[in-house]
Amino acid sequence: MEYKVSNVKPAVQIHTCRNCKHTFTGKICNQCGEKVFNETQLTAKHFFHQVIDFFWHWENKVLKTIKLNFFKPGFVTKENINGIRVPYANPVQLYLVVSLVFYLVVTKVGVSDYTPSFGDHHYYGLSGYAAFKWARPLDEKVVNAIDSAWTRKGRIMQREIQDELSSNLQVDGSFKLTGRNNTDSFYIPGNKTNVYAFRQMMGARWTLFHSTVGTYGKTLIFLLLPIIAALLLLLFFKKLKYYGAALIFSTHFMVYNLCFFMLHALINVAPRYISENLGGWMLKPFLYVFYNDWISPVTNFIFGSEFEFMHFLFWMPWLFVAIKRLFNTPWWKNLLISFFLSKVFYFLIYGVLKKIVIAVTIWSMH
C-alpha cells in the first residue's frame, strides 16, 4: 500500500518541562503551566511583541468587561460564577484598574461626593431612619469621638506652634515675625503669642485636613466590598453558596458604580451653556415628576432627599437586572431587594465610609 506524504501524521514531540521536569506534549506543561522554551524567545523582537500583545489583549479584556458590566448587569458575574473566566478581566484586576482611573478622574475634576468635608460626620446617622431611632446614643458617641479627636489634634498643633514661638522670644519677651524674603518683619507681644498660635493652628489644621482627606476618600472605597458581599450572601445564600461568589457580585457592582460616578463627574464639568451644571439639568425631569408639590411627601418618605433619590436612579436599575439575570427571582422581589440594597449602600457611603475617612484623616495628620 502506498502512502501519500500528506497522509503521514507527524511524530508527536515530547518535551521535558524546564521548571518541574514533567514530560508532556504540546506547547504548555500540563503540570505547572510553563511554556516550551525556544532561544528565539530571547530576541528583542519577541520581547517587544510580548509587551504589545499583553497590553493589547489585556486592554481589550478590561474594556470588554466594563462594557458588558455596564450595559448587561449581572452577565459577567454569572459567567464568572459558572467558571467562564478567560474572555473577561479578573474581578480584582478590573476593580484595581477602574479604581485607579476613578482616582485620577475625580482628582482632576474635583468632585467631592466621596471626599467628605469636616462636619459631614454629623449627618446620615443610623438613627435618622425610623426603624433605628434607638441608635441615637451610638450615633452621638461616634460624632463626639470624631469631634474630640479634631479638638485634640488642634491642641497638639497649637502647642507645637507655641513652643516654636517661645524658643524664639526676644529679650523683651516679644516674638519677631519675619517675612519669607526677610525684607520686612514685625513683633508680636509675648502675651499675644497664644492668640497668634491658635490662629495659625486653625489655618494649618484645615489646610492639612483638606490636603489629606481626598486621598483617603478615593482609596478607602474598597472597604465597602466585603460588607456588600456579606449582605448579598445573606440574601441569596442558597444560590450564591460561597462568599467568594458574593465578592465577585459585589466587585462588579462597585465597578459599575465607579464608572457611572466618573461619567457623571465628567458630565458635570462639561462646557456649561446653561446657568447650572449639566448633571443637574439632566436630573430636573425626574425631580419634576417625583418631587413636585403633590408627590414629594411620598417620595421623601420612600427615597429620602433629592440627593439620595439621584443615587437610586442609577443603582436600582442595575441591581434589578443583575439580580434577575443571576437568580431569576420574581419582579416584585427584585424591586424590593434592589431598593433595600440601594438604601443600605447609600448609608454605607454617607453614614459609614465618610465617618471612617474623616477619622482616619484626623488620626494621620502630623
Coordinates of C-alpha atoms in Angstrom, one line a residue:
M1 CA 0.0 0.0 0.0
E2 CA 1.3 3.4 -0.9
Y3 CA 1.0 6.4 1.4
K4 CA 1.0 10.0 0.4
V5 CA 3.1 12.4 2.3
S6 CA 0.0 14.3 3.3
N7 CA -1.5 11.2 5.0
V8 CA 1.5 10.6 7.2
K9 CA 0.9 12.1 10.6
P10 CA 3.9 13.9 12.1
A11 CA 5.6 12.3 15.1
V12 CA 4.3 13.6 18.4
Q13 CA 7.1 15.7 20.0
I14 CA 7.6 15.1 23.7
H15 CA 9.0 17.9 25.8
T16 CA 10.6 18.0 29.3
C17 CA 9.5 20.9 31.3
R18 CA 12.4 23.0 32.4
N19 CA 10.6 24.1 35.6
C20 CA 9.1 20.9 37.0
K21 CA 10.8 18.2 34.8
H22 CA 7.5 16.8 33.8
T23 CA 7.2 15.3 30.3
F24 CA 4.4 16.5 28.1
T25 CA 3.2 17.1 24.6
G26 CA 2.0 20.3 23.1
K27 CA 3.3 23.8 23.9
I28 CA 2.4 24.2 27.6
C29 CA 3.2 21.9 30.5
N30 CA 0.0 20.4 31.9
Q31 CA 1.7 20.1 35.3
C32 CA 2.8 23.6 36.1
G33 CA 1.8 25.7 33.1
E34 CA 5.3 26.5 31.9
K35 CA 5.6 27.2 28.1
V36 CA 8.0 25.4 25.8
F37 CA 11.2 27.4 25.7
N38 CA 12.9 28.3 22.5
E39 CA 16.0 30.5 22.1
T40 CA 14.1 32.8 19.7
Q41 CA 12.2 34.0 22.7
L42 CA 15.3 35.8 23.9
T43 CA 15.3 38.2 20.9
A44 CA 14.4 41.8 21.2
K45 CA 11.7 41.4 18.6
H46 CA 10.0 38.6 20.6
F47 CA 10.3 40.7 23.8
F48 CA 8.5 43.8 22.3
H49 CA 5.9 41.5 20.7
Q50 CA 5.1 40.1 24.1
V51 CA 4.7 43.6 25.6
I52 CA 2.4 44.8 22.8
D53 CA 0.5 41.6 22.9
F54 CA 0.0 41.7 26.6
F55 CA -1.3 45.3 26.7
W56 CA -3.5 44.7 23.6
H57 CA -5.3 41.7 24.9
W58 CA -5.4 42.9 28.5
E59 CA -6.9 46.3 27.5
N60 CA -9.4 44.6 25.2
K61 CA -10.4 42.3 28.1
V62 CA -10.8 45.2 30.5
L63 CA -12.8 47.4 28.1
K64 CA -15.0 44.5 27.0
T65 CA -15.7 43.5 30.7
I66 CA -16.5 47.1 31.6
K67 CA -18.9 47.5 28.7
L68 CA -20.7 44.2 29.4
N69 CA -20.9 45.0 33.2
F70 CA -22.3 48.5 32.4
F71 CA -24.9 47.5 29.7
K72 CA -25.7 43.9 30.7
P73 CA -25.8 43.9 34.5
G74 CA -25.1 40.5 36.1
F75 CA -23.9 38.9 32.9
V76 CA -20.1 39.0 33.7
T77 CA -20.9 38.0 37.3
K78 CA -22.9 35.0 36.1
E79 CA -20.1 34.0 33.7
N80 CA -17.5 34.2 36.5
I81 CA -19.6 32.2 38.9
N82 CA -20.2 29.5 36.2
G83 CA -16.5 29.2 35.6
I84 CA -16.3 31.1 32.2
R85 CA -13.5 33.5 33.0
V86 CA -10.9 33.6 30.2
P87 CA -12.8 36.1 28.0
Y88 CA -13.2 38.6 30.8
A89 CA -10.9 40.6 33.1
N90 CA -10.3 39.2 36.5
P91 CA -12.6 40.9 39.0
V92 CA -9.7 42.0 41.2
Q93 CA -7.7 43.4 38.3
L94 CA -10.8 45.0 36.9
Y95 CA -11.6 46.8 40.2
L96 CA -7.9 48.0 40.6
V97 CA -7.9 49.4 37.1
V98 CA -11.2 51.2 37.4
S99 CA -10.5 52.5 40.9
L100 CA -7.1 53.9 39.6
V101 CA -8.9 55.7 36.7
F102 CA -11.6 56.8 39.1
Y103 CA -8.9 58.2 41.4
L104 CA -7.3 60.2 38.6
V105 CA -10.6 61.5 37.1
V106 CA -12.0 62.6 40.4
T107 CA -8.8 64.2 41.5
K108 CA -8.7 66.2 38.2
V109 CA -12.4 67.0 38.2
G110 CA -12.5 67.8 42.0
V111 CA -16.0 66.2 42.6
S112 CA -16.4 65.6 46.4
D113 CA -19.2 63.0 46.8
Y114 CA -16.6 60.6 48.1
T115 CA -14.4 63.3 49.7
P116 CA -16.0 64.4 52.9
S117 CA -15.6 67.8 54.5
F118 CA -15.1 68.1 58.2
G119 CA -18.6 68.2 59.7
D120 CA -20.1 65.6 57.4
H121 CA -19.9 63.1 60.2
H122 CA -22.8 64.9 61.9
Y123 CA -25.1 63.8 59.1
Y124 CA -26.6 60.4 57.9
G125 CA -26.6 58.7 61.2
L126 CA -28.3 55.3 61.7
S127 CA -30.8 56.9 64.0
G128 CA -32.0 59.0 61.0
Y129 CA -34.1 56.0 59.9
A130 CA -37.4 55.5 61.7
A131 CA -36.6 51.8 62.5
F132 CA -33.3 52.8 64.2
K133 CA -34.3 55.6 66.4
W134 CA -32.9 53.6 69.3
A135 CA -29.3 54.0 67.8
R136 CA -29.2 57.7 68.6
P137 CA -26.8 57.3 71.6
L138 CA -24.4 55.3 69.3
D139 CA -24.5 58.0 66.6
E140 CA -23.8 60.7 69.2
K141 CA -20.9 58.7 70.6
V142 CA -19.3 58.4 67.2
V143 CA -19.8 62.1 66.4
N144 CA -18.4 63.1 69.8
A145 CA -15.4 60.8 69.4
I146 CA -14.5 62.4 66.0
D147 CA -15.1 66.0 67.4
S148 CA -12.8 65.1 70.3
A149 CA -10.1 63.8 68.1
W150 CA -10.3 67.0 66.0
T151 CA -10.0 69.2 69.1
R152 CA -7.2 67.1 70.5
K153 CA -5.3 67.3 67.2
G154 CA -5.7 71.1 67.2
R155 CA -4.4 71.4 70.7
I156 CA -1.3 69.4 69.8
M157 CA -0.6 71.6 66.7
Q158 CA -1.2 74.8 68.8
R159 CA 1.2 73.6 71.4
E160 CA 3.9 72.8 68.8
I161 CA 3.5 76.3 67.3
Q162 CA 3.5 77.9 70.8
D163 CA 6.7 76.0 71.7
E164 CA 8.4 77.2 68.5
L165 CA 7.4 80.8 69.3
S166 CA 8.6 80.5 72.8
S167 CA 12.0 79.3 71.6
N168 CA 12.4 82.5 69.5
L169 CA 11.4 85.1 72.0
Q170 CA 13.3 88.4 72.1
V171 CA 14.8 89.8 75.3
D172 CA 11.7 92.0 75.9
G173 CA 9.5 88.9 75.7
S174 CA 8.1 89.7 72.3
F175 CA 8.3 87.5 69.2
K176 CA 9.8 88.7 65.9
L177 CA 7.9 87.5 62.8
T178 CA 10.0 87.9 59.6
G179 CA 8.7 87.7 56.1
R180 CA 9.7 85.0 53.6
N181 CA 12.4 87.2 51.9
N182 CA 13.5 88.8 55.2
T183 CA 12.5 92.1 53.8
D184 CA 10.0 93.1 56.4
S185 CA 9.1 92.0 60.0
F186 CA 7.0 92.9 62.9
Y187 CA 6.9 92.0 66.6
I188 CA 4.2 90.1 68.5
P189 CA 3.9 90.9 72.2
G190 CA 4.7 88.0 74.4
N191 CA 1.2 88.0 75.9
K192 CA -0.4 87.6 72.4
T193 CA 1.6 84.6 71.2
N194 CA -1.1 82.3 72.4
V195 CA -3.7 84.0 70.2
Y196 CA -1.3 84.0 67.2
A197 CA -0.5 80.3 67.7
F198 CA -4.3 79.5 67.9
R199 CA -5.0 81.3 64.6
Q200 CA -2.0 79.7 62.9
M201 CA -3.2 76.3 64.1
M202 CA -6.7 76.9 62.7
G203 CA -5.4 77.6 59.3
A204 CA -2.8 74.8 59.3
R205 CA -5.3 72.2 60.6
W206 CA -7.9 73.0 57.8
T207 CA -5.2 73.0 55.1
L208 CA -3.7 69.7 56.3
F209 CA -7.1 68.1 56.6
H210 CA -8.3 69.1 53.1
S211 CA -4.9 68.1 51.5
T212 CA -5.2 64.6 53.0
V213 CA -8.9 63.7 53.1
G214 CA -9.2 63.4 49.3
T215 CA -6.7 60.7 49.1
Y216 CA -8.4 58.6 51.8
G217 CA -11.8 59.3 50.4
K218 CA -10.9 57.9 47.0
T219 CA -8.9 54.9 48.2
L220 CA -10.9 53.5 51.2
I221 CA -14.0 52.8 49.0
F222 CA -12.7 49.1 48.8
L223 CA -13.8 48.7 52.5
L224 CA -17.4 48.5 51.2
L225 CA -16.7 45.4 49.1
P226 CA -16.7 42.8 51.9
I227 CA -19.7 44.4 53.6
I228 CA -21.8 44.4 50.5
A229 CA -20.7 40.9 49.7
A230 CA -21.8 39.7 53.2
L231 CA -25.2 41.3 52.7
L232 CA -25.6 39.6 49.3
L233 CA -24.6 36.3 50.7
L234 CA -27.2 36.7 53.5
L235 CA -29.9 37.5 51.0
F236 CA -29.0 34.8 48.4
F237 CA -27.2 32.2 50.5
K238 CA -29.0 29.3 48.8
K239 CA -27.9 30.4 45.3
L240 CA -24.5 32.0 45.9
K241 CA -23.4 29.4 48.4
Y242 CA -19.8 30.8 48.7
Y243 CA -18.6 34.2 50.0
G244 CA -16.2 34.4 47.0
A245 CA -19.2 34.4 44.6
A246 CA -20.8 37.2 46.6
L247 CA -17.5 39.1 46.5
I248 CA -17.5 38.8 42.6
F249 CA -21.0 40.2 42.5
S250 CA -20.1 43.0 45.0
T251 CA -17.0 43.9 42.9
H252 CA -18.9 44.1 39.7
F253 CA -21.5 46.3 41.3
M254 CA -18.8 48.6 42.7
V255 CA -17.1 48.8 39.3
Y256 CA -20.4 49.9 37.7
N257 CA -20.8 52.5 40.5
L258 CA -17.3 53.9 40.0
C259 CA -17.8 54.0 36.2
F260 CA -21.2 55.8 36.5
F261 CA -19.8 58.2 39.0
M262 CA -16.9 59.1 36.7
L263 CA -19.3 59.6 33.8
H264 CA -21.5 61.8 35.9
A265 CA -18.5 63.8 37.1
L266 CA -17.3 64.4 33.6
I267 CA -20.8 65.5 32.5
N268 CA -20.8 68.0 35.4
V269 CA -17.6 69.7 34.1
A270 CA -18.7 69.7 30.5
P271 CA -19.0 73.2 28.9
R272 CA -21.8 75.0 30.7
Y273 CA -24.2 76.5 28.2
I274 CA -26.8 77.0 30.8
S275 CA -26.8 78.6 34.2
E276 CA -26.3 75.4 36.2
N277 CA -24.3 72.2 35.7
L278 CA -25.3 69.8 33.0
G279 CA -25.8 66.9 35.5
G280 CA -28.3 68.9 37.5
W281 CA -30.1 69.9 34.3
M282 CA -30.4 66.2 33.3
L283 CA -31.8 65.3 36.7
K284 CA -34.5 68.0 36.5
P285 CA -37.2 65.9 34.7
F286 CA -37.0 63.2 37.4
L287 CA -37.3 65.8 40.2
Y288 CA -40.2 67.5 38.4
V289 CA -42.1 64.2 38.3
F290 CA -41.1 62.7 41.7
Y291 CA -40.5 65.9 43.8
N292 CA -43.4 68.2 42.9
D293 CA -45.7 69.6 45.5
W294 CA -48.2 66.6 45.3
I295 CA -45.8 63.7 45.1
S296 CA -42.9 64.9 47.2
P297 CA -44.3 63.8 50.6
V298 CA -44.4 60.2 49.3
T299 CA -41.0 60.2 47.6
N300 CA -39.4 61.9 50.5
F301 CA -40.7 59.1 52.8
I302 CA -39.7 56.3 50.4
F303 CA -36.4 57.6 48.9
G304 CA -35.4 60.4 51.1
S305 CA -33.9 63.6 49.8
E306 CA -33.4 64.6 46.2
F307 CA -29.7 63.8 46.5
E308 CA -30.4 60.3 47.8
F309 CA -33.0 59.8 45.0
M310 CA -30.4 60.6 42.4
H311 CA -28.3 57.7 43.6
F312 CA -31.3 55.4 43.5
L313 CA -31.8 56.3 39.8
F314 CA -28.6 54.6 38.7
W315 CA -28.2 51.9 41.4
M316 CA -31.7 50.3 41.4
P317 CA -32.0 49.5 37.6
W318 CA -28.5 47.9 37.6
L319 CA -29.3 45.8 40.7
F320 CA -32.8 44.9 39.4
V321 CA -31.5 43.5 36.1
A322 CA -28.4 41.8 37.7
I323 CA -30.5 40.0 40.3
K324 CA -33.0 38.9 37.7
R325 CA -30.2 37.6 35.5
L326 CA -28.4 35.8 38.3
F327 CA -31.2 34.4 40.4
N328 CA -34.3 34.6 38.2
T329 CA -36.4 36.0 41.1
P330 CA -39.9 37.5 40.6
W331 CA -40.0 41.1 39.6
W332 CA -41.6 42.3 42.8
K333 CA -39.0 40.6 44.9
N334 CA -36.3 42.1 42.6
L335 CA -37.8 45.5 43.1
L336 CA -37.8 45.2 46.9
I337 CA -34.3 43.7 47.1
S338 CA -32.8 46.3 44.7
F339 CA -34.4 49.1 46.7
F340 CA -33.2 47.6 50.0
L341 CA -29.6 47.2 48.7
S342 CA -29.6 50.8 47.3
K343 CA -30.8 52.1 50.7
V344 CA -28.1 50.2 52.5
F345 CA -25.4 51.1 50.0
Y346 CA -26.3 54.8 50.4
F347 CA -26.0 54.6 54.2
L348 CA -22.7 52.7 53.9
I349 CA -21.2 55.5 51.8
Y350 CA -22.5 58.6 53.5
G351 CA -23.2 57.2 57.0
V352 CA -20.2 54.9 57.5
L353 CA -17.5 55.4 54.9
K354 CA -17.4 59.2 55.3
K355 CA -17.1 58.9 59.1
I356 CA -14.2 56.4 58.7
V357 CA -12.5 58.7 56.1
I358 CA -12.7 61.7 58.5
A359 CA -11.5 59.7 61.5
V360 CA -8.5 58.2 59.6
T361 CA -7.6 61.6 58.1
I362 CA -7.5 63.2 61.6
W363 CA -5.6 60.3 63.0
S364 CA -2.9 60.5 60.2
M365 CA -2.5 64.3 60.4
H366 CA 1.0 65.3 61.5

